[in-house]
CSV table of C-alpha atoms and ligand atoms in Angstrom, one decimal:
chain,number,residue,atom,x,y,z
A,66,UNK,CA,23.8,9.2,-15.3
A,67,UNK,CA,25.4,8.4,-18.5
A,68,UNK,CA,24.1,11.4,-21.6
A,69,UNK,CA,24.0,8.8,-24.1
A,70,UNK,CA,21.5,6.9,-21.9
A,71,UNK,CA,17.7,6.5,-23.8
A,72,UNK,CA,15.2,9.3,-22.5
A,73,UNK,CA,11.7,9.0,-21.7
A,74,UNK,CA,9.4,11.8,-21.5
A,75,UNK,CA,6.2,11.0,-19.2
A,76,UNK,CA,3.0,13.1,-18.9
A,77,UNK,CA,0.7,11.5,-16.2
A,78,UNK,CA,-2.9,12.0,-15.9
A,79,UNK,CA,-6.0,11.2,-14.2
A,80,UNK,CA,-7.1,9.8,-10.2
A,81,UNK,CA,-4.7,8.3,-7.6
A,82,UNK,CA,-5.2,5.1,-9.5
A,83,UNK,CA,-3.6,6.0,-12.5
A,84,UNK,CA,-0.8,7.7,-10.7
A,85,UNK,CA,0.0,3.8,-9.4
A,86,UNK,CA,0.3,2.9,-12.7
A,87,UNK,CA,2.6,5.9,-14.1
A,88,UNK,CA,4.3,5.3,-11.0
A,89,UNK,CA,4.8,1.5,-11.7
A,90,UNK,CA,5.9,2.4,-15.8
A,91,UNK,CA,8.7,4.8,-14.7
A,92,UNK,CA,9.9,2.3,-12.0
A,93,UNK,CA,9.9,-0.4,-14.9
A,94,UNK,CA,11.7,2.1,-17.2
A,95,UNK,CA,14.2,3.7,-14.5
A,96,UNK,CA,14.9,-0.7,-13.4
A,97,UNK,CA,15.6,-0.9,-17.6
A,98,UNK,CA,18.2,2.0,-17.4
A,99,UNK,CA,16.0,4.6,-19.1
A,100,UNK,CA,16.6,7.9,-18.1
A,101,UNK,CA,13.2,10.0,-17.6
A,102,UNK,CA,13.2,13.6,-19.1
A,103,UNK,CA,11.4,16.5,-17.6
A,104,UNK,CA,10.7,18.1,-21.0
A,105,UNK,CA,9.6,17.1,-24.8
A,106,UNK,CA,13.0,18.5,-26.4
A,107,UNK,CA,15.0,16.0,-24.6
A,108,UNK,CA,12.9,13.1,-24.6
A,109,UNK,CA,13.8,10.2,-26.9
A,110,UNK,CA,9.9,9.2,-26.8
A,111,UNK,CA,6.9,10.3,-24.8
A,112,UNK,CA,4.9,8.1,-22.7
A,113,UNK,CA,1.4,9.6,-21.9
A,114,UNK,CA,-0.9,7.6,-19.2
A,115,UNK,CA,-4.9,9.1,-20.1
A,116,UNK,CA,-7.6,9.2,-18.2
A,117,UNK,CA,-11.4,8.9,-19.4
A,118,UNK,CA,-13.2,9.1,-16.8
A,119,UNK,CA,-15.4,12.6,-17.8
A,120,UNK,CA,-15.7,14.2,-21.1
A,121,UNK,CA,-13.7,17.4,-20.1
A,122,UNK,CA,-10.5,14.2,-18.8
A,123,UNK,CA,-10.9,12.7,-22.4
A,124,UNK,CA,-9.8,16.3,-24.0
A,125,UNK,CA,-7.5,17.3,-21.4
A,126,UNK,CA,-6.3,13.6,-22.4
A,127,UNK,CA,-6.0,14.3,-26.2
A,128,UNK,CA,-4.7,17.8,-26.1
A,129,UNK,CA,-2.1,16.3,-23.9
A,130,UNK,CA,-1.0,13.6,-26.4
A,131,UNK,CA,-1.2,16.2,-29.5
A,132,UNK,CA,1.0,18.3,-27.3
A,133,UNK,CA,3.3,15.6,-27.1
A,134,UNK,CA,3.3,15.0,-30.8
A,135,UNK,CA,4.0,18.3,-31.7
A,136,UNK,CA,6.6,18.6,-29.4
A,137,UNK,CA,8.1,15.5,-29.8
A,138,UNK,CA,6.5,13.1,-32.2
A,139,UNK,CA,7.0,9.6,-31.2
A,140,UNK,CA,4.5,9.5,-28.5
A,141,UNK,CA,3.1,5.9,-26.5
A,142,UNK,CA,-0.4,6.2,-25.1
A,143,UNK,CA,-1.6,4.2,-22.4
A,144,UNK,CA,-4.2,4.7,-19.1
A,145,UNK,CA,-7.8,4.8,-19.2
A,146,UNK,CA,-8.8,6.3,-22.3
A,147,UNK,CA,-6.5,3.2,-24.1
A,148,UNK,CA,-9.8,1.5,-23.8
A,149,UNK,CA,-11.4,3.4,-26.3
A,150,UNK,CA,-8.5,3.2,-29.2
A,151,UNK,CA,-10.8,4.3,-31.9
A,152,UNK,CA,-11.2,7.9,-29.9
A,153,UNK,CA,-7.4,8.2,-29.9
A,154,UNK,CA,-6.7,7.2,-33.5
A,155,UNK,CA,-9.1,9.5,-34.2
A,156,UNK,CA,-8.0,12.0,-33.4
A,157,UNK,CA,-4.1,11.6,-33.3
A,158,UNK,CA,-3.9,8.8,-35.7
A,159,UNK,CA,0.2,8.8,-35.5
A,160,UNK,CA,0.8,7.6,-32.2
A,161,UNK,CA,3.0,4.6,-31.7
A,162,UNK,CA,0.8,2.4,-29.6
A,163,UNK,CA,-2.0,2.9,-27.5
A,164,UNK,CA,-2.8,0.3,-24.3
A,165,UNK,CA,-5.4,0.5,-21.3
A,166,UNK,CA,-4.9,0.6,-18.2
A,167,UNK,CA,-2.7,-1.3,-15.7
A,168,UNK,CA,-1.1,-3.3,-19.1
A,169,UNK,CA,2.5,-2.4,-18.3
A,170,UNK,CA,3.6,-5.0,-20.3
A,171,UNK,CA,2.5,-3.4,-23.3
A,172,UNK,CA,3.8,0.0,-22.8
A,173,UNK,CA,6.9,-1.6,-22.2
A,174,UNK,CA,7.1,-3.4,-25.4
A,175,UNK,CA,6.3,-0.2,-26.7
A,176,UNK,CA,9.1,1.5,-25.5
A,177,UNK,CA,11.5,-0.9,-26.5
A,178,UNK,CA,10.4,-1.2,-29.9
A,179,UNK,CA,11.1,2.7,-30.1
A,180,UNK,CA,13.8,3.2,-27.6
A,181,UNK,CA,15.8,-0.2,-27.2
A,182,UNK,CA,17.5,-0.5,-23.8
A,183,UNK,CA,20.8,-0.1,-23.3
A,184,UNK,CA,22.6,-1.8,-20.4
A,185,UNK,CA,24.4,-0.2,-17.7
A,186,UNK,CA,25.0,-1.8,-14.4
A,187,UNK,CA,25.3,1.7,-12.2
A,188,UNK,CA,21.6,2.1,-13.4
A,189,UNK,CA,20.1,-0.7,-12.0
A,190,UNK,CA,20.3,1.0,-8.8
A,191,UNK,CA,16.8,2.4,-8.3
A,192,UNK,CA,14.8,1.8,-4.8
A,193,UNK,CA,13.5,-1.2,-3.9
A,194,UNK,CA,10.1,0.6,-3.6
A,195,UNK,CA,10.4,1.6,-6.7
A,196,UNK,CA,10.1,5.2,-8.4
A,197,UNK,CA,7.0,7.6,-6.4
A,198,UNK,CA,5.7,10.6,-7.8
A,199,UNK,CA,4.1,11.7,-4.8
A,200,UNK,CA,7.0,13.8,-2.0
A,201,UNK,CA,8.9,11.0,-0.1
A,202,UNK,CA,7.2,11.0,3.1
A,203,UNK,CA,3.4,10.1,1.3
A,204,UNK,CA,2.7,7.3,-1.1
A,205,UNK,CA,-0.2,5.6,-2.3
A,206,UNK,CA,-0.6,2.0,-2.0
A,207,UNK,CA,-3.0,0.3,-4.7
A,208,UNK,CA,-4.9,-2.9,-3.2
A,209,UNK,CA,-7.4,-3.8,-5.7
A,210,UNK,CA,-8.0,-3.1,-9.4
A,211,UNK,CA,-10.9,-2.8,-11.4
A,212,UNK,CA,-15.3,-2.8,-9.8
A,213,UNK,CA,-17.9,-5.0,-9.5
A,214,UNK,CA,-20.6,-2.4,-9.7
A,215,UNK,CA,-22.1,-0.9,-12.2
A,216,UNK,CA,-22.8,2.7,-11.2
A,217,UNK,CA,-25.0,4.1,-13.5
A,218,UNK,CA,-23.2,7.0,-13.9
A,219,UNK,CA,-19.6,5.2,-14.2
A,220,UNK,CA,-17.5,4.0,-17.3
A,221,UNK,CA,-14.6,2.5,-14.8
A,222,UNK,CA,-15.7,-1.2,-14.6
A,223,UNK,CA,-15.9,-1.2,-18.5
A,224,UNK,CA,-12.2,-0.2,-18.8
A,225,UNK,CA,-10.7,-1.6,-15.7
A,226,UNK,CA,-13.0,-5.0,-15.5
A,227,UNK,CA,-14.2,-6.3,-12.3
A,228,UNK,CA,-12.2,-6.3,-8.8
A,229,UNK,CA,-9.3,-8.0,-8.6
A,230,UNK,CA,-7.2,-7.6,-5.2
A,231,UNK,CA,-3.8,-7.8,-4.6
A,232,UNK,CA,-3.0,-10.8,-1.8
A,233,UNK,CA,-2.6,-9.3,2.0
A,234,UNK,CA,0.8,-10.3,1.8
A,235,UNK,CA,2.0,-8.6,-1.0
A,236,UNK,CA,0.2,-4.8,-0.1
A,237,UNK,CA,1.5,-5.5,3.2
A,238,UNK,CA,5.2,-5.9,2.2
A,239,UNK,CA,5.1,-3.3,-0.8
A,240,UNK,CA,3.9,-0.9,3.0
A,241,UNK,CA,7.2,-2.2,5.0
A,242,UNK,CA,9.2,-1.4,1.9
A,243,UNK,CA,7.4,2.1,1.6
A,244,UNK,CA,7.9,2.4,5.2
A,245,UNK,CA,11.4,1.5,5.1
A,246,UNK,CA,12.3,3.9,2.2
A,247,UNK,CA,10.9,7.1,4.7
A,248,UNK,CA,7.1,6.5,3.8
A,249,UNK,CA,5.3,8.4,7.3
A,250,UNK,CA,1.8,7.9,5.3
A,251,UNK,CA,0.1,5.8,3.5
A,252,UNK,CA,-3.2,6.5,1.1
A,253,UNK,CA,-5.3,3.4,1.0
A,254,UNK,CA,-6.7,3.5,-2.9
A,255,UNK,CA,-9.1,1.2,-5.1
A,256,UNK,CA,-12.0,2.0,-6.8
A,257,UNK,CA,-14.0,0.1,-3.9
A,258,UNK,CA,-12.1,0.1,-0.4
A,259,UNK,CA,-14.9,-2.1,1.5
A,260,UNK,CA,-14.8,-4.8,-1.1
A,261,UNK,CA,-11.2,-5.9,-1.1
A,262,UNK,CA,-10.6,-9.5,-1.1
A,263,UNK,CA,-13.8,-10.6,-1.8
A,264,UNK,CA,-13.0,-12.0,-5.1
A,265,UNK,CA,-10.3,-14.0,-3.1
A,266,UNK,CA,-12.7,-15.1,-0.6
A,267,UNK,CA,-10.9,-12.8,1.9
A,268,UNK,CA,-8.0,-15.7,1.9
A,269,UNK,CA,-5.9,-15.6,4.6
A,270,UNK,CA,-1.7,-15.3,4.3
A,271,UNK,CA,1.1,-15.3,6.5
A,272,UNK,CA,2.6,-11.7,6.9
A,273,UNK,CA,5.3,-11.5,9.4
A,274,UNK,CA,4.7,-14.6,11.2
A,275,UNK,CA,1.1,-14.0,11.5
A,276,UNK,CA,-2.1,-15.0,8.9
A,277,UNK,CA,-4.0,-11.9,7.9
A,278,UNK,CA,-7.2,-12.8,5.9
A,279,UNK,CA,-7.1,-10.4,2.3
A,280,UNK,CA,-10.0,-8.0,3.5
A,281,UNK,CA,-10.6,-4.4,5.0
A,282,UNK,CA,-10.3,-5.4,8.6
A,283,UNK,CA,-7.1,-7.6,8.0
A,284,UNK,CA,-5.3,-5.1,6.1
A,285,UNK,CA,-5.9,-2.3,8.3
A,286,UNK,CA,-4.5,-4.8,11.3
A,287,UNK,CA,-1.5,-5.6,9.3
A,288,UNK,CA,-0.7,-1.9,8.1
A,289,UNK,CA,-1.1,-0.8,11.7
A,290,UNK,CA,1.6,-3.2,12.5
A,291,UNK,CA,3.5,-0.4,10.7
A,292,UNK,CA,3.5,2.8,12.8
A,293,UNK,CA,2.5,5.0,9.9
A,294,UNK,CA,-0.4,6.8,9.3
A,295,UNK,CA,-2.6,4.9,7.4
A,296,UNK,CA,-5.5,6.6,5.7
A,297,UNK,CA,-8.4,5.0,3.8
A,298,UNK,CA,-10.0,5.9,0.7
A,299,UNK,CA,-12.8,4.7,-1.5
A,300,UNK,CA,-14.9,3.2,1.1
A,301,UNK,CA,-18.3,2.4,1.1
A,302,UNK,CA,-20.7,2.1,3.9
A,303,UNK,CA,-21.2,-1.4,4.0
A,304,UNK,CA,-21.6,-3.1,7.2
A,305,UNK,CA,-18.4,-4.3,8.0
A,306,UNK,CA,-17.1,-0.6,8.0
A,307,UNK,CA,-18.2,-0.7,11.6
A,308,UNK,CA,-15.6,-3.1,12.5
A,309,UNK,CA,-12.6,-0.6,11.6
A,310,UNK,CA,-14.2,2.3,13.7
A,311,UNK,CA,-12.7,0.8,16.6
A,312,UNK,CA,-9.3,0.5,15.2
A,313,UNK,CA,-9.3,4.4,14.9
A,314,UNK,CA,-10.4,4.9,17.8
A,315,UNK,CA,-7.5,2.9,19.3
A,316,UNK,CA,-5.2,5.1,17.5
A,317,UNK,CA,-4.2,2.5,14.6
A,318,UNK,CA,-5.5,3.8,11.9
A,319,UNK,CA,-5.9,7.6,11.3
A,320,UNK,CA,-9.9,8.4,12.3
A,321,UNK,CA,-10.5,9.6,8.9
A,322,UNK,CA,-13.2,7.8,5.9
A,323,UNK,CA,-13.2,8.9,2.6
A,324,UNK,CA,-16.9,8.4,1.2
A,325,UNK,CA,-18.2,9.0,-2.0
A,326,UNK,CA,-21.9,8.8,-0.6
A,327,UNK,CA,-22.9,10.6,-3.9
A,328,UNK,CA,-26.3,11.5,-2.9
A,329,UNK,CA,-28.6,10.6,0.1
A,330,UNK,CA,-32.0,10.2,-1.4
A,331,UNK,CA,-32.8,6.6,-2.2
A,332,UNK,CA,-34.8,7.3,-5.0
A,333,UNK,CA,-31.5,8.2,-6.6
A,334,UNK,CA,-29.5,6.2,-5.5
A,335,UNK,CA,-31.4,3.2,-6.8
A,336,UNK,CA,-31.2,5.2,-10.4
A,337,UNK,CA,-27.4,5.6,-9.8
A,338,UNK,CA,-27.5,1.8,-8.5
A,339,UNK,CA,-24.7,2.9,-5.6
A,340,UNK,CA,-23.5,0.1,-3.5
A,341,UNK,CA,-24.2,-0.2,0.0
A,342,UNK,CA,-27.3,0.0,2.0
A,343,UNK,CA,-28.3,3.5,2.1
A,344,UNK,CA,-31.8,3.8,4.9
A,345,UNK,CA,-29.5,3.9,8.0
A,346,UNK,CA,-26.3,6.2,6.7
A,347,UNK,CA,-27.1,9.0,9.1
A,348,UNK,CA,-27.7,6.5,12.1
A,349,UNK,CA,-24.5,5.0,11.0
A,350,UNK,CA,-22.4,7.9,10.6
A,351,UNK,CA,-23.8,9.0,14.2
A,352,UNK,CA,-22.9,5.7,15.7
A,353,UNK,CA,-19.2,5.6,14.1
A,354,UNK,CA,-18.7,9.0,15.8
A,355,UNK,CA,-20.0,7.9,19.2
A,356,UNK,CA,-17.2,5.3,19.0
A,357,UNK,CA,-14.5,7.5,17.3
A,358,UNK,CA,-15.7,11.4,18.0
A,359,UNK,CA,-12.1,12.3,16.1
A,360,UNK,CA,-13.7,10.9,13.1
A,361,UNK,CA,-12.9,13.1,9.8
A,362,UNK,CA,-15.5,12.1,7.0
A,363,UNK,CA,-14.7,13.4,3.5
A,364,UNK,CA,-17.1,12.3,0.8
A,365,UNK,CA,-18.3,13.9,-2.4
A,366,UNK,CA,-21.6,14.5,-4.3
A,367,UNK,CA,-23.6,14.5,-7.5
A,368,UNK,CA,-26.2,17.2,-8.0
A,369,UNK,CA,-28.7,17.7,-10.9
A,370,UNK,CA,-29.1,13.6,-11.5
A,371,UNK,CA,-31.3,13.2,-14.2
A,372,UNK,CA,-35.3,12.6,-12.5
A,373,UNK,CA,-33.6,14.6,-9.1
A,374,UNK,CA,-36.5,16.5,-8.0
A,375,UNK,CA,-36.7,19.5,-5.8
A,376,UNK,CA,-37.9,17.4,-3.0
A,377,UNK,CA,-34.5,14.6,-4.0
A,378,UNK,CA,-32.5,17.8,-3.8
A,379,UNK,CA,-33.9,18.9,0.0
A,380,UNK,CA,-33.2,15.2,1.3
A,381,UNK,CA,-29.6,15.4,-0.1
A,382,UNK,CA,-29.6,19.1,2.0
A,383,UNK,CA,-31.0,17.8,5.4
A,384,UNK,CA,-28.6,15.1,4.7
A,385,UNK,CA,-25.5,17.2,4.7
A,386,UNK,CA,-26.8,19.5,7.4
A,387,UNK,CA,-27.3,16.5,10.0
A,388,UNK,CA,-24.6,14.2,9.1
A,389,UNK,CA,-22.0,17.4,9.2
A,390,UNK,CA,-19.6,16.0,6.8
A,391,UNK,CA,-16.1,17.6,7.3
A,392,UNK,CA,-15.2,17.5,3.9
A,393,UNK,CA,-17.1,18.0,0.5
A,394,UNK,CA,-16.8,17.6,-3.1
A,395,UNK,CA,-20.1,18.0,-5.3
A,396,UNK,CA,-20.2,18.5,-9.4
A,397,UNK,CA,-23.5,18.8,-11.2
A,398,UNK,CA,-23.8,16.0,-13.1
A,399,UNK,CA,-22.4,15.7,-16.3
A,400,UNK,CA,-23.0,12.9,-18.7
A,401,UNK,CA,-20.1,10.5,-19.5
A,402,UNK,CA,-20.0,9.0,-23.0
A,403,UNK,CA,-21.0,5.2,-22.8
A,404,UNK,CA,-22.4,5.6,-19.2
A,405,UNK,CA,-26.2,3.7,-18.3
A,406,UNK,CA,-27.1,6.7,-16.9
A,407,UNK,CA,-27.5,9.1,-20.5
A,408,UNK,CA,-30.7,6.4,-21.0
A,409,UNK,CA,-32.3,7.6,-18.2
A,410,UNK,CA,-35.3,10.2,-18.5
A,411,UNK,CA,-35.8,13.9,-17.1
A,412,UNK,CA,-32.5,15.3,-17.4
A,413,UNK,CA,-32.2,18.4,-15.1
A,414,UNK,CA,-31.7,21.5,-16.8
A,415,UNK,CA,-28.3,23.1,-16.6
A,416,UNK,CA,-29.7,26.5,-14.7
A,417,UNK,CA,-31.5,24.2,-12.3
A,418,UNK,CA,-28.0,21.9,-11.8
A,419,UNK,CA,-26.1,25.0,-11.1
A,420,UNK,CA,-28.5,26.5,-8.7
A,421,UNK,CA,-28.8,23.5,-6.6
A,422,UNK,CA,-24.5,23.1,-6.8
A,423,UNK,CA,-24.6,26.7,-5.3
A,424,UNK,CA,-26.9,26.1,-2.5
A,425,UNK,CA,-25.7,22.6,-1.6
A,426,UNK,CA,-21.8,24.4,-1.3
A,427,UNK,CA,-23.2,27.7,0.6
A,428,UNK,CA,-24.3,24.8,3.2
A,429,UNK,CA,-21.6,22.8,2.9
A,430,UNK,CA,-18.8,25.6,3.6
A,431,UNK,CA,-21.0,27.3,6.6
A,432,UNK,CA,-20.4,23.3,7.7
A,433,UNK,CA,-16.9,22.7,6.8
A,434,UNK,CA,-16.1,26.3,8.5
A,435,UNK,CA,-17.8,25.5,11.9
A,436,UNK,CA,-15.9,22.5,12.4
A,437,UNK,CA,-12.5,24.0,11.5
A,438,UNK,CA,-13.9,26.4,13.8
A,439,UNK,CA,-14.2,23.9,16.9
A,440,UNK,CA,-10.9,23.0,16.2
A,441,UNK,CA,-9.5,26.1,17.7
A,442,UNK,CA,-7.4,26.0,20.8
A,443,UNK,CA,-7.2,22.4,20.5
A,444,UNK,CA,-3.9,20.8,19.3
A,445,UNK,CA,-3.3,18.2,16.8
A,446,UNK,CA,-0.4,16.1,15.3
A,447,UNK,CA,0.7,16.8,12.2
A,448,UNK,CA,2.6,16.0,9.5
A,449,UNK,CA,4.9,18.8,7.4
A,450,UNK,CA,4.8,18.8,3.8
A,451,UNK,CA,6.4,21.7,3.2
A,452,UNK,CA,8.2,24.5,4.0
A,453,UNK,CA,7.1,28.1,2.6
A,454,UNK,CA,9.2,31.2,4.1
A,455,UNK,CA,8.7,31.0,7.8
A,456,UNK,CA,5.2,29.1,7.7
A,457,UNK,CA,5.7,24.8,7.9
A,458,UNK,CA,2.6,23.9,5.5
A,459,UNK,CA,1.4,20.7,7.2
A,460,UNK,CA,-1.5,18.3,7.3
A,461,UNK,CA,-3.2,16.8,10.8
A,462,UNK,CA,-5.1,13.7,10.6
A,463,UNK,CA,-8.3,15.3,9.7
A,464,UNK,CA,-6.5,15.9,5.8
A,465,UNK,CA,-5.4,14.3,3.2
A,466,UNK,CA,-3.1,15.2,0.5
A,467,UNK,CA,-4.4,17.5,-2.3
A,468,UNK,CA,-7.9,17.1,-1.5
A,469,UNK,CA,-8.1,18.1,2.0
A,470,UNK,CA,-7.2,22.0,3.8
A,471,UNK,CA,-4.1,22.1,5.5
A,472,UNK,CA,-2.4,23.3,8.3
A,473,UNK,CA,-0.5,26.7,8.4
A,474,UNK,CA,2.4,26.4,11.1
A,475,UNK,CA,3.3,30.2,11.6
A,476,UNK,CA,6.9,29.3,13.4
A,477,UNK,CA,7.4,26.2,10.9
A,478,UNK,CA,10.8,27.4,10.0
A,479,UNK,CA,11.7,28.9,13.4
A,480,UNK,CA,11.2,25.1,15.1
A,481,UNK,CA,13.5,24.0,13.0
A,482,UNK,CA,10.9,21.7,11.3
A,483,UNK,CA,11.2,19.9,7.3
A,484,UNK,CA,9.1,18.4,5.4
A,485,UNK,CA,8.4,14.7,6.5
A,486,UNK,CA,8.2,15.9,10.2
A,487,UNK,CA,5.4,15.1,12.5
A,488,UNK,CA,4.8,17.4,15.2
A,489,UNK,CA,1.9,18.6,17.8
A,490,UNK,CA,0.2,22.0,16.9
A,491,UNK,CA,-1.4,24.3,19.3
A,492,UNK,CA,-4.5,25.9,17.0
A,493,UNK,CA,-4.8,29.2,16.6
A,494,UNK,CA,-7.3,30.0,14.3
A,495,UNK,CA,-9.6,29.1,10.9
A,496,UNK,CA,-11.0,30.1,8.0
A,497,UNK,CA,-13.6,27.7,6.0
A,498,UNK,CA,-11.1,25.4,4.7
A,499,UNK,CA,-7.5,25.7,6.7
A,500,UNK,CA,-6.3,25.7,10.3
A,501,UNK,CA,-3.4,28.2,11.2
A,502,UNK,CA,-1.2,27.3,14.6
A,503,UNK,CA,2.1,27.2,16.2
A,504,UNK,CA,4.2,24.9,17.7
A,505,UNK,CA,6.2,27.5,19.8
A,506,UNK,CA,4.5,29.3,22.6
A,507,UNK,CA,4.1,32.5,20.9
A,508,UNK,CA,0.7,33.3,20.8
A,509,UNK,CA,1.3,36.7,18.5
A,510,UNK,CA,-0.3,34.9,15.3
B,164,LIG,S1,-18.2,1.8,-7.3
B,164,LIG,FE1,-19.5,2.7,-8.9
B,164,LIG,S2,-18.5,4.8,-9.3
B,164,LIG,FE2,-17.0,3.5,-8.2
B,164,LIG,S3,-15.8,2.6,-9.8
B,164,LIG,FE3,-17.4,1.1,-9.3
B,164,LIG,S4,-19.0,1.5,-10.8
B,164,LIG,FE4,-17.6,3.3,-10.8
């Protein structure tokens, strides 16, 4: 790479979502022959994509563009919290431009005004995936942007608008060119999974010689087409989530369902104004598993909901106990500036929040831990992430990236294995989030 090429700084911040986005920018930038910097003191400019999603990802948001300004000065500010200019100009009035999320085109401008382009062929050479900032064999695939709920709780569908999917066609070729470039998995990410294509009216397209209508069902046939793993985020239990249960258990999707159920009394979740049909979700969730018994569901939680009351709180409990989750994320609720919710009366106090976020996780992990537990002396495919010393650090299907345990392969390095690899491992043991097993025969853990 040429030294007298422009440099880009980029600080990226905030869900999977926004990651797309950063990911998107840098391909844009690397395509325009910037080069991207790892640190402020070589950067030309700095590019920071915000999140606003909570109060406490609003100042990690702020202290990361005054960072940026201190360090470097001529700092571009785009992502969530671009919706809310005033908040940024208030308090780092000397940025360069600020621009919500998903509006490359602006950030672009941006850059060029600051940085122009120079042009030099050798660096038009970038993938034709484009630039990933997740490790080569992972990547998240974006179908939809934007929600047409309005979660009481949420901000998202005032600074990303309402849904708007991507066509089948398109997801499904960005997958083959993922796939192509050494992509074993693929993250399924909107803000609402169960609701793609339905602004499109679920329009069909032709994808390799075959229509595949723009909807759950019909992107899940066409990913499978794929051989990857393919695992699905963001869903909600609407109906026509029973009709991909039996695609996992044919082995064409990975058995796993990411969840946010968010609480399980309906009192609340008519104040939170959730989507889906809530009465059956425990019949549901039993049926799914009588179909697919491999099935992995992570979901996550809000305690302390202003008007939760004790009895709310026991219902969410007998929920979590019954439906044995495998995965669990709770927070007490915190209010988000500009959400429906801050109208609503009886706000739980803090102590009482906390208490109930304790006793909800002491469940939760005696849960989690038993059913790592019944893993033991089973073995499951997996795929290697990393490799630490002798141990592979891997993943089976029951995890995903970041959010998930793992699995510890003891004789990783021994077997000769790398990151990208899948293999079968024989499970040895557990602890309350992680598996540890080997793919040898050596049973001396
Ligand atoms: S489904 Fe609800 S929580 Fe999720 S993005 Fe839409 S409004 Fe927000």
């Amino acid at each position: 790479m040429s030294a007298s090429q422009p440099k880009v700084g980029f600080v990226s911040l905030g869900c999977p979502k926004a990651l797309v986005d950063s990911e998107r920018i840098l391909t844009q930038l690397r395509v325009e022959g910037y080069d991207i910097v790892p640190s402020y003191d070589d950067a030309d400019v700095v590019v920071v994509n915000t999140c606003g999603f909570i109060d406490s990802a609003v100042a990690e948001s702020l202290d990361a563009i005054g960072e940026a300004l201190a360090e470097n000065g001529k700092v571009i500010v785009t992502g969530c919290l671009g919706k809310r200019p005033e908040v940024i100009q208030q308090a780092h009035p000397d940025v360069l431009s600020i621009s919500g999320p998903q509006d490359y085109a602006s950030v672009m401008s941006a850059v060029h005004l600051a940085l122009p382009p120079k042009h030099d062929p050798f660096i038009d050479l970038v993938p034709d995936y484009g630039l990933k900032l997740t490790p080569k064999h992972y990547a998240y695939l974006k179908i939809s942007e934007g929600c047409n709920h309005r979660c009481s709780f949420c901000i998202i569908p005032s600074m990303r608008g309402d849904l708007v999917s991507r066509p089948v066609d398109e997801v499904l070729r960005e997958a083959e060119k993922l796939a192509r470039g050494g992509v074993k998995e693929l993250l399924v990410v909107s803000q609402d999974t169960s609701a793609y294509g339905v602004d499109m009216k679920y329009a069909a397209r032709e994808w390799r010689g075959r229509e595949y209508a723009t909807r759950m069902k019909g992107l899940c046939e066409g990913l499978s087409e794929l051989g990857l793993w393919t695992r699905l985020h963001y869903v909600y239990p609407y109906p026509h989530v029973d009709d991909i249960i039996p695609l996992m258990a044919e082995g064409k999707l990975l058995p796993y369902l990411d969840i946010p159920f968010q609480h399980a009394s309906p009192r609340i979740l008519k104040l939170m104004k959730r989507p889906g049909a809530v009465d059956k979700t425990l019949e549901r969730v039993q049926r799914w598993r009588a179909i697919c018994p491999e099935l992995t569901i992570r979901s996550t939680f809000i305690v302390g909901f202003p008007g939760e009351t004790d009895e709310d709180f026991e219902q969410l409990l007998a929920f979590i106990d019954q439906a044995e989750l495998d995965r669990v994320g709770a927070f007490a609720y915190s209010p988000v500036d500009g959400a429906a919710a801050n109208a609503l009366p009886d706000p739980v106090p803090e102590e009482v929040k906390q208490e109930r976020l304790a006793r909800f996780m002491a469940l939760q992990a005696e849960i989690s831990e038993e059913k790592l537990e019944r893993k033991v002396g089973t073995v499951q495919r997996c795929l290697v992430d990393a490799i630490d010393g002798e141990l592979a650090i891997a993943r089976s299907m029951a995890d995903a990236p970041e959010i998930d345990g793992l699995v510890q392969i003891q004789d990783g390095e021994a077997a000769g294995l790398k990151p990208g690899d899948f293999c079968d491992v024989r499970i040895m043991g557990s602890d309350e989030h992680d598996l540890f097993g080997l793919v040898g025969d050596d049973e001396d853990l």
